[in-house]
Tab-separated table of C-alpha atoms in Angstrom:
chain	number	residue	atom	x	y	z
A	266	MET	CA	11.908	16.637	5.560
A	267	GLN	CA	10.460	18.422	8.597
A	268	ALA	CA	9.293	15.099	10.049
A	269	LEU	CA	12.892	13.849	10.013
A	270	SER	CA	14.501	17.033	11.355
A	271	PHE	CA	14.489	18.031	15.018
A	272	PRO	CA	16.136	20.939	16.905
A	273	GLY	CA	19.856	20.651	17.497
A	274	GLY	CA	20.401	18.652	14.317
A	275	LYS	CA	18.758	15.588	15.776
A	276	GLY	CA	16.497	13.114	14.011
A	277	PRO	CA	13.649	10.856	15.169
A	278	ASN	CA	14.063	8.003	17.637
A	279	LEU	CA	11.383	5.980	15.847
A	280	ILE	CA	9.708	6.170	12.421
A	281	VAL	CA	6.073	5.316	11.730
A	282	ASP	CA	6.146	4.763	7.976
A	283	ASP	CA	3.363	4.375	5.441
A	284	GLY	CA	4.753	3.502	2.032
A	285	GLY	CA	8.452	3.473	2.840
A	286	ASP	CA	9.221	7.072	1.859
A	287	ALA	CA	10.751	8.098	5.202
A	288	SER	CA	12.757	4.862	5.328
A	289	LEU	CA	13.934	5.487	1.759
A	290	LEU	CA	15.154	9.000	2.582
A	291	VAL	CA	17.123	7.784	5.600
A	292	HIS	CA	18.720	4.806	3.846
A	293	LEU	CA	19.425	6.524	0.538
A	294	GLY	CA	20.714	9.618	2.315
A	295	PHE	CA	23.025	7.448	4.452
A	296	LYS	CA	24.282	5.626	1.363
A	297	GLY	CA	24.783	8.939	-0.466
A	298	GLU	CA	26.996	10.234	2.341
A	299	ASN	CA	29.189	7.152	1.952
A	300	ASP	CA	29.221	7.324	-1.844
A	301	PRO	CA	27.910	10.519	-3.519
A	302	LYS	CA	27.705	8.716	-6.883
A	303	VAL	CA	24.630	6.864	-5.585
A	304	LEU	CA	22.652	10.099	-5.946
A	305	ASP	CA	23.874	10.817	-9.479
A	306	VAL	CA	21.738	8.167	-11.183
A	307	LYS	CA	19.128	9.106	-13.765
A	308	ALA	CA	15.693	9.443	-12.141
A	309	SER	CA	12.958	7.169	-13.487
A	310	SER	CA	10.161	9.519	-12.398
A	311	ASN	CA	9.525	13.100	-11.334
A	312	GLU	CA	9.122	11.984	-7.716
A	313	GLU	CA	12.475	10.174	-7.738
A	314	ALA	CA	14.125	13.269	-9.209
A	315	ILE	CA	12.781	15.353	-6.317
A	316	ILE	CA	14.135	12.850	-3.769
A	317	LEU	CA	17.580	12.735	-5.382
A	318	ASN	CA	17.821	16.526	-5.648
A	319	THR	CA	16.661	16.976	-2.054
A	320	LEU	CA	19.286	14.548	-0.761
A	321	LYS	CA	22.013	16.258	-2.819
A	322	GLU	CA	21.102	19.619	-1.294
A	323	ILE	CA	21.119	18.161	2.226
A	324	ARG	CA	24.514	16.551	1.625
A	325	LYS	CA	25.895	20.021	0.906
A	326	SER	CA	24.063	21.975	3.617
A	327	GLU	CA	24.115	19.336	6.388
A	328	PRO	CA	26.993	16.910	5.795
A	329	GLY	CA	26.714	13.798	7.980
A	330	LYS	CA	23.023	14.386	8.752
A	331	TRP	CA	21.883	10.855	7.905
A	332	HIS	CA	24.637	9.153	9.872
A	333	ASP	CA	23.513	11.208	12.881
A	334	VAL	CA	19.875	10.225	12.266
A	335	VAL	CA	20.687	6.513	12.052
A	336	ARG	CA	22.754	6.678	15.245
A	337	ASP	CA	19.680	7.708	17.275
A	338	LEU	CA	17.082	5.660	15.372
A	339	ALA	CA	15.690	2.720	17.364
A	340	GLY	CA	13.572	1.357	14.533
A	341	ILE	CA	10.881	1.644	11.877
A	342	SER	CA	7.330	0.290	11.733
A	343	GLU	CA	5.884	-0.004	8.210
A	344	GLU	CA	2.265	-0.667	7.291
A	345	THR	CA	2.132	-1.009	3.508
A	346	THR	CA	2.780	-3.985	1.258
A	347	THR	CA	5.272	-2.085	-0.909
A	348	GLY	CA	7.054	-0.499	2.051
A	349	VAL	CA	7.481	-3.878	3.738
A	350	HIS	CA	8.723	-5.420	0.488
A	351	ARG	CA	11.440	-2.761	0.315
A	352	LEU	CA	12.486	-3.468	3.914
A	353	TYR	CA	12.938	-7.167	3.160
A	354	GLN	CA	14.887	-6.282	0.008
A	355	MET	CA	17.264	-4.058	2.004
A	356	LEU	CA	17.655	-6.775	4.633
A	357	GLU	CA	18.576	-9.376	1.998
A	358	LYS	CA	21.146	-7.022	0.479
A	359	GLY	CA	22.638	-6.182	3.876
A	360	GLU	CA	21.569	-2.548	3.506
A	361	LEU	CA	18.981	-2.291	6.310
A	362	LEU	CA	20.395	0.021	8.975
A	363	VAL	CA	17.905	-0.368	11.841
A	364	PRO	CA	15.375	-2.953	13.089
A	365	ALA	CA	11.924	-2.779	11.519
A	366	ILE	CA	8.507	-4.239	12.257
A	367	ASN	CA	6.320	-5.426	9.411
A	368	VAL	CA	2.909	-4.139	10.505
A	369	ASN	CA	1.325	-4.844	7.118
A	370	ASP	CA	1.190	-8.600	7.621
A	371	SER	CA	-0.563	-8.429	10.964
A	372	VAL	CA	-3.956	-9.977	10.264
A	373	THR	CA	-5.766	-7.030	11.833
A	374	LYS	CA	-3.985	-4.756	9.368
A	375	SER	CA	-3.872	-6.657	6.073
A	376	LYS	CA	-7.354	-8.132	6.279
A	377	PHE	CA	-8.919	-4.917	7.566
A	378	ASP	CA	-7.100	-1.994	5.975
A	379	ASN	CA	-6.217	-3.744	2.711
A	380	LEU	CA	-9.363	-5.830	2.234
A	381	TYR	CA	-12.270	-4.312	4.165
A	382	GLY	CA	-11.009	-0.735	3.909
A	383	CYS	CA	-10.546	-0.830	0.130
A	384	ARG	CA	-13.884	-2.604	-0.229
A	385	GLU	CA	-15.536	0.629	0.899
A	386	SER	CA	-13.117	3.437	0.048
A	387	LEU	CA	-12.567	2.540	-3.633
A	388	ALA	CA	-16.234	3.053	-4.435
A	389	ASP	CA	-16.258	6.198	-2.289
A	390	GLY	CA	-13.396	7.706	-4.305
A	391	ILE	CA	-14.842	6.799	-7.714
A	392	LYS	CA	-18.327	8.043	-6.798
A	393	ARG	CA	-17.158	11.371	-5.349
A	394	ALA	CA	-14.920	11.980	-8.359
A	395	THR	CA	-17.243	11.003	-11.185
A	396	ASP	CA	-20.798	10.313	-9.950
A	397	VAL	CA	-20.746	7.489	-12.474
A	398	MET	CA	-23.098	4.526	-12.172
A	399	ILE	CA	-21.040	1.390	-11.586
A	400	ALA	CA	-23.843	-1.089	-12.259
A	401	GLY	CA	-23.565	-2.572	-15.734
A	402	LYS	CA	-19.978	-1.404	-16.201
A	403	VAL	CA	-16.978	-3.638	-16.805
A	404	VAL	CA	-14.376	-3.012	-14.089
A	405	VAL	CA	-10.830	-4.306	-14.575
A	406	VAL	CA	-9.051	-4.814	-11.239
A	407	CYS	CA	-5.316	-5.317	-11.657
A	408	GLY	CA	-4.100	-7.528	-8.829
A	409	TYR	CA	-5.971	-9.946	-6.563
A	410	GLY	CA	-4.115	-9.621	-3.287
A	411	ASP	CA	-6.007	-8.368	-0.230
A	412	VAL	CA	-6.502	-4.925	-1.814
A	413	GLY	CA	-7.665	-6.397	-5.115
A	414	LYS	CA	-9.988	-8.827	-3.351
A	415	GLY	CA	-11.714	-5.978	-1.520
A	416	CYS	CA	-11.990	-3.885	-4.695
A	417	ALA	CA	-13.346	-6.751	-6.799
A	418	LYS	CA	-16.022	-7.660	-4.257
A	419	SER	CA	-17.004	-4.004	-3.909
A	420	MET	CA	-17.416	-3.447	-7.636
A	421	ARG	CA	-19.362	-6.683	-8.065
A	422	SER	CA	-21.722	-5.693	-5.243
A	423	TYR	CA	-22.637	-2.582	-7.258
A	424	GLY	CA	-23.605	-4.727	-10.247
A	425	ALA	CA	-20.415	-4.429	-12.292
A	426	ARG	CA	-18.854	-7.278	-14.234
A	427	VAL	CA	-15.339	-7.608	-12.854
A	428	ILE	CA	-12.230	-8.807	-14.698
A	429	ILE	CA	-9.079	-9.623	-12.711
A	430	THR	CA	-5.486	-9.473	-13.961
A	431	GLU	CA	-2.824	-11.419	-12.051
A	432	ILE	CA	0.752	-12.741	-12.258
A	433	ASP	CA	0.396	-15.124	-9.299
A	434	PRO	CA	-1.201	-18.486	-10.177
A	435	ILE	CA	-2.577	-18.909	-6.649
A	436	CYS	CA	-4.285	-15.496	-6.656
A	437	ALA	CA	-5.517	-16.122	-10.205
A	438	LEU	CA	-7.017	-19.447	-9.120
A	439	GLN	CA	-8.655	-17.785	-6.114
A	440	ALA	CA	-10.207	-15.147	-8.372
A	441	SER	CA	-11.512	-17.768	-10.756
A	442	MET	CA	-12.987	-19.824	-7.910
A	443	GLU	CA	-14.787	-16.687	-6.712
A	444	GLY	CA	-16.416	-16.399	-10.134
A	445	PHE	CA	-14.266	-13.621	-11.590
A	446	GLU	CA	-12.956	-13.672	-15.139
A	447	VAL	CA	-9.133	-13.611	-15.204
A	448	LYS	CA	-7.453	-12.042	-18.250
A	449	THR	CA	-4.552	-9.782	-19.142
A	450	VAL	CA	-4.797	-5.999	-19.288
A	451	GLU	CA	-4.203	-6.151	-23.029
A	452	ASP	CA	-7.142	-8.516	-23.542
A	453	SER	CA	-9.432	-6.289	-21.438
A	454	LEU	CA	-8.858	-2.937	-23.130
A	455	ASP	CA	-11.709	-3.237	-25.618
A	456	GLU	CA	-14.359	-3.822	-22.939
A	457	GLY	CA	-13.155	-2.188	-19.705
A	458	ASN	CA	-15.027	0.917	-18.527
A	459	ILE	CA	-13.144	1.364	-15.258
A	460	PHE	CA	-9.537	0.283	-14.617
A	461	VAL	CA	-8.240	-0.038	-11.048
A	462	THR	CA	-4.586	-0.821	-10.251
A	463	ALA	CA	-4.050	-2.647	-6.957
A	464	THR	CA	-0.706	-4.419	-7.291
A	465	GLY	CA	2.052	-2.514	-5.493
A	466	ASN	CA	4.107	-2.743	-8.695
A	467	ARG	CA	5.068	-0.224	-11.373
A	468	ASP	CA	3.918	0.266	-14.993
A	469	ILE	CA	0.707	-1.742	-14.632
A	470	ILE	CA	-1.242	0.622	-16.901
A	471	THR	CA	1.084	1.877	-19.632
A	472	LEU	CA	0.689	4.704	-22.109
A	473	GLU	CA	0.066	2.119	-24.830
A	474	HIS	CA	-2.781	0.663	-22.769
A	475	MET	CA	-4.405	4.068	-22.320
A	476	MET	CA	-4.128	4.817	-26.024
A	477	ARG	CA	-6.166	1.672	-26.741
A	478	MET	CA	-8.842	2.085	-24.053
A	479	LYS	CA	-12.488	2.741	-24.830
A	480	ASP	CA	-13.647	6.332	-25.068
A	481	GLN	CA	-14.559	7.761	-21.635
A	482	ALA	CA	-12.809	4.973	-19.691
A	483	ILE	CA	-11.955	5.794	-16.077
A	484	VAL	CA	-8.467	4.941	-14.765
A	485	CYS	CA	-7.469	5.003	-11.117
A	486	ASN	CA	-5.004	3.523	-8.637
A	487	ILE	CA	-5.481	2.148	-5.129
A	488	GLY	CA	-2.277	0.110	-4.876
A	489	HIS	CA	1.138	1.753	-4.692
A	490	PHE	CA	1.387	5.508	-4.470
A	491	ASP	CA	2.345	6.958	-7.808
A	492	ASN	CA	3.841	4.664	-10.445
A	493	GLU	CA	1.302	1.916	-11.160
A	494	ILE	CA	-0.037	4.140	-13.953
A	495	GLN	CA	2.512	5.673	-16.349
A	496	MET	CA	1.566	9.268	-15.646
A	497	ASP	CA	4.913	10.769	-16.694
A	498	ARG	CA	4.654	9.221	-20.143
A	499	LEU	CA	0.993	10.188	-20.450
A	500	THR	CA	1.481	13.846	-19.554
A	501	GLY	CA	4.535	14.067	-21.827
A	502	MET	CA	2.770	12.687	-24.888
A	503	PRO	CA	2.803	15.137	-27.835
A	504	GLY	CA	-0.636	16.258	-29.010
A	505	LEU	CA	-2.421	15.173	-25.827
A	506	GLU	CA	-4.946	17.620	-24.374
A	507	ARG	CA	-5.516	17.702	-20.623
A	508	VAL	CA	-8.813	19.109	-19.365
A	509	ASN	CA	-9.199	19.569	-15.613
A	510	ILE	CA	-12.807	18.734	-14.748
A	511	LYS	CA	-12.427	19.492	-11.052
A	512	PRO	CA	-9.684	18.942	-8.448
A	513	GLN	CA	-8.257	15.414	-8.763
A	514	VAL	CA	-10.280	14.618	-11.906
A	515	ASP	CA	-8.637	15.113	-15.321
A	516	LYS	CA	-9.814	14.284	-18.810
A	517	TYR	CA	-7.094	13.384	-21.307
A	518	VAL	CA	-8.044	13.734	-24.978
A	519	PHE	CA	-5.808	11.799	-27.372
A	520	PRO	CA	-4.974	12.972	-30.905
A	521	ASP	CA	-7.445	10.443	-32.354
A	522	GLY	CA	-10.282	12.113	-30.399
A	523	HIS	CA	-10.969	9.441	-27.762
A	524	ALA	CA	-10.635	10.441	-24.115
A	525	ILE	CA	-10.046	8.838	-20.720
A	526	PHE	CA	-10.469	10.127	-17.181
A	527	ILE	CA	-7.584	9.877	-14.697
A	528	LEU	CA	-8.449	10.164	-11.009
A	529	ALA	CA	-6.111	11.657	-8.377
A	530	GLU	CA	-3.341	12.068	-10.990
A	531	GLY	CA	-2.636	8.336	-10.719
A	532	ARG	CA	-2.088	8.442	-6.975
A	533	LEU	CA	-4.310	6.735	-4.414
A	534	VAL	CA	-7.901	7.384	-5.462
A	535	ASN	CA	-9.374	6.748	-2.028
A	536	LEU	CA	-7.161	9.474	-0.557
A	537	GLY	CA	-7.089	11.895	-3.482
A	538	CYS	CA	-10.801	11.786	-4.308
A	539	ALA	CA	-12.239	10.798	-0.921
A	540	THR	CA	-11.058	10.687	2.689
A	541	GLY	CA	-9.402	7.273	2.787
A	542	HIS	CA	-10.634	4.281	4.729
A	543	PRO	CA	-13.393	4.465	7.367
A	544	SER	CA	-12.060	5.387	10.808
A	545	PHE	CA	-12.963	2.014	12.333
A	546	VAL	CA	-10.721	0.221	9.844
A	547	MET	CA	-7.880	2.666	10.459
A	548	SER	CA	-8.244	2.132	14.204
A	549	ASN	CA	-7.140	-1.470	13.622
A	550	SER	CA	-4.132	-0.357	11.555
A	551	PHE	CA	-3.044	2.370	13.947
A	552	SER	CA	-3.408	0.060	16.952
A	553	ASN	CA	-0.870	-2.204	15.256
A	554	GLN	CA	1.448	0.722	14.554
A	555	THR	CA	1.257	1.876	18.171
A	556	LEU	CA	2.040	-1.590	19.525
A	557	ALA	CA	4.915	-1.904	17.058
A	558	GLN	CA	6.439	1.406	18.188
A	559	ILE	CA	6.210	0.369	21.845
A	560	ASP	CA	7.738	-3.009	20.999
A	561	LEU	CA	10.660	-1.444	19.124
A	562	TRP	CA	11.424	1.029	21.896
A	563	ARG	CA	11.208	-1.477	24.750
A	564	ASN	CA	13.066	-4.385	23.179
A	565	ARG	CA	15.781	-2.698	21.088
A	566	TYR	CA	15.997	-5.464	18.520
A	567	LYS	CA	18.989	-6.328	16.373
A	568	VAL	CA	18.780	-5.190	12.740
A	569	GLY	CA	16.125	-7.284	10.995
A	570	VAL	CA	12.478	-7.260	9.939
A	571	TYR	CA	10.080	-8.556	12.587
A	572	ARG	CA	6.344	-9.102	12.960
A	573	LEU	CA	4.049	-8.454	15.897
A	574	SER	CA	3.211	-11.587	17.842
A	575	LYS	CA	-0.023	-13.478	17.235
A	576	GLN	CA	-0.997	-12.594	20.796
A	577	LEU	CA	-0.801	-8.852	20.087
A	578	ASP	CA	-2.619	-9.350	16.756
A	579	GLU	CA	-5.484	-11.026	18.612
A	580	GLU	CA	-5.457	-8.267	21.212
A	581	VAL	CA	-5.999	-5.620	18.514
A	582	ALA	CA	-9.026	-7.573	17.301
A	583	ARG	CA	-10.314	-8.086	20.845
A	584	LEU	CA	-10.188	-4.352	21.568
A	585	HIS	CA	-12.577	-3.672	18.672
A	586	LEU	CA	-15.211	-6.306	19.399
A	587	ASP	CA	-17.352	-4.421	21.942
A	588	GLN	CA	-18.010	-1.648	19.423
A	589	LEU	CA	-19.536	-4.251	17.095
A	590	GLY	CA	-21.544	-6.014	19.772
A	591	VAL	CA	-19.514	-9.208	19.411
A	592	LYS	CA	-19.543	-11.770	22.231
A	593	LEU	CA	-16.803	-14.384	22.084
A	594	THR	CA	-17.309	-18.035	22.921
A	595	LYS	CA	-14.877	-19.224	25.613
A	596	LEU	CA	-13.001	-22.497	25.576
A	597	THR	CA	-13.435	-24.952	28.426
A	598	GLU	CA	-10.338	-26.352	30.121
A	599	GLU	CA	-10.953	-29.670	28.363
A	600	GLN	CA	-11.294	-28.027	24.942
A	601	ALA	CA	-8.096	-25.984	25.404
A	602	LEU	CA	-6.230	-29.111	26.506
A	603	TYR	CA	-7.574	-31.025	23.506
A	604	LEU	CA	-6.302	-28.334	21.111
A	605	GLY	CA	-3.062	-27.889	23.020
A	606	ILE	CA	-3.469	-24.128	23.443
A	607	ASP	CA	-3.953	-21.634	26.257
A	608	LYS	CA	-7.546	-20.683	27.031
A	609	ALA	CA	-6.611	-17.020	26.598
A	610	GLY	CA	-4.896	-17.567	23.246
A	611	PRO	CA	-3.207	-17.228	20.907
A	612	TYR	CA	-5.644	-19.500	19.119
A	613	LYS	CA	-3.753	-20.059	15.882
A	614	PRO	CA	-0.106	-20.959	15.154
A	615	GLU	CA	2.159	-18.324	13.604
A	616	HIS	CA	1.990	-20.000	10.196
A	617	TYR	CA	-1.837	-20.023	10.072
A	618	ARG	CA	-3.284	-18.106	7.112
A	619	TYR	CA	-6.624	-16.484	7.765
């Protein structure tokens, strides 16, 4: 709450969000001031209960706080898949209160943070937490979006056999064409040694799944923050023994004697068990966030969800090339005219998919 509270009862002029939590507090708090019953719903998780209770306390101690915050808020920039999805949902329902920029779908964010970042930081988190040898293991990666793609390629490079689970036929076809086996979680339980959730959705690994996993299986999450793995149901299971091996590494022994290891309590393994993505990858993401904040402040958009221009996306990439020793080829006037583009870019249309 400190990040959303300034002296004199003021709030922020802009929000840099990562996961949608700050945006959720503002919008749910605003809605709760209009209709207190909104905050009286039954919480589906411990985290949601904390949010609801916090907003109830604020409604009593600082009535009207969220209306004041929204009045001064010029916009939100969001850099996660799940956070962006929530923004579009609010927009469709007519509930979005301020303009927002979808940073996640900038190419220099999604392809770098989500794909290249996870390709390195997943292994970093698993190795620091367990020191396990990945070669020869069966790794089940749930989800084959950009995050899942990076994770699958990383695990395969270590010598693991990788199984993908997917709901999207296009992503499933991509995985198959890359040589990965595509199955359901249920069909993978008897052979998976390491399970990685990377979907941005909830209840991907359920309590029933964990009860059927092989002894000593490792379970971790690198997708959405805290509900891809059913941790509340796991920790509330009667007869379950929890053994803390070291910070962020817990062994859960089931009544039948088999055990699994949960990393980072089901939260992001690359942050909980390591230090996140490499700084070079994050430089791309944060460059996008910075440009988005400047854009929001200068242009004062109407309420909606926007994306950074292709020109700015290319500029983020251009700024990082010297560090890698990259030298770009330059178009001739004739070549630019032939393609119908400016010599200085942008080089691809807005609808182009990299």
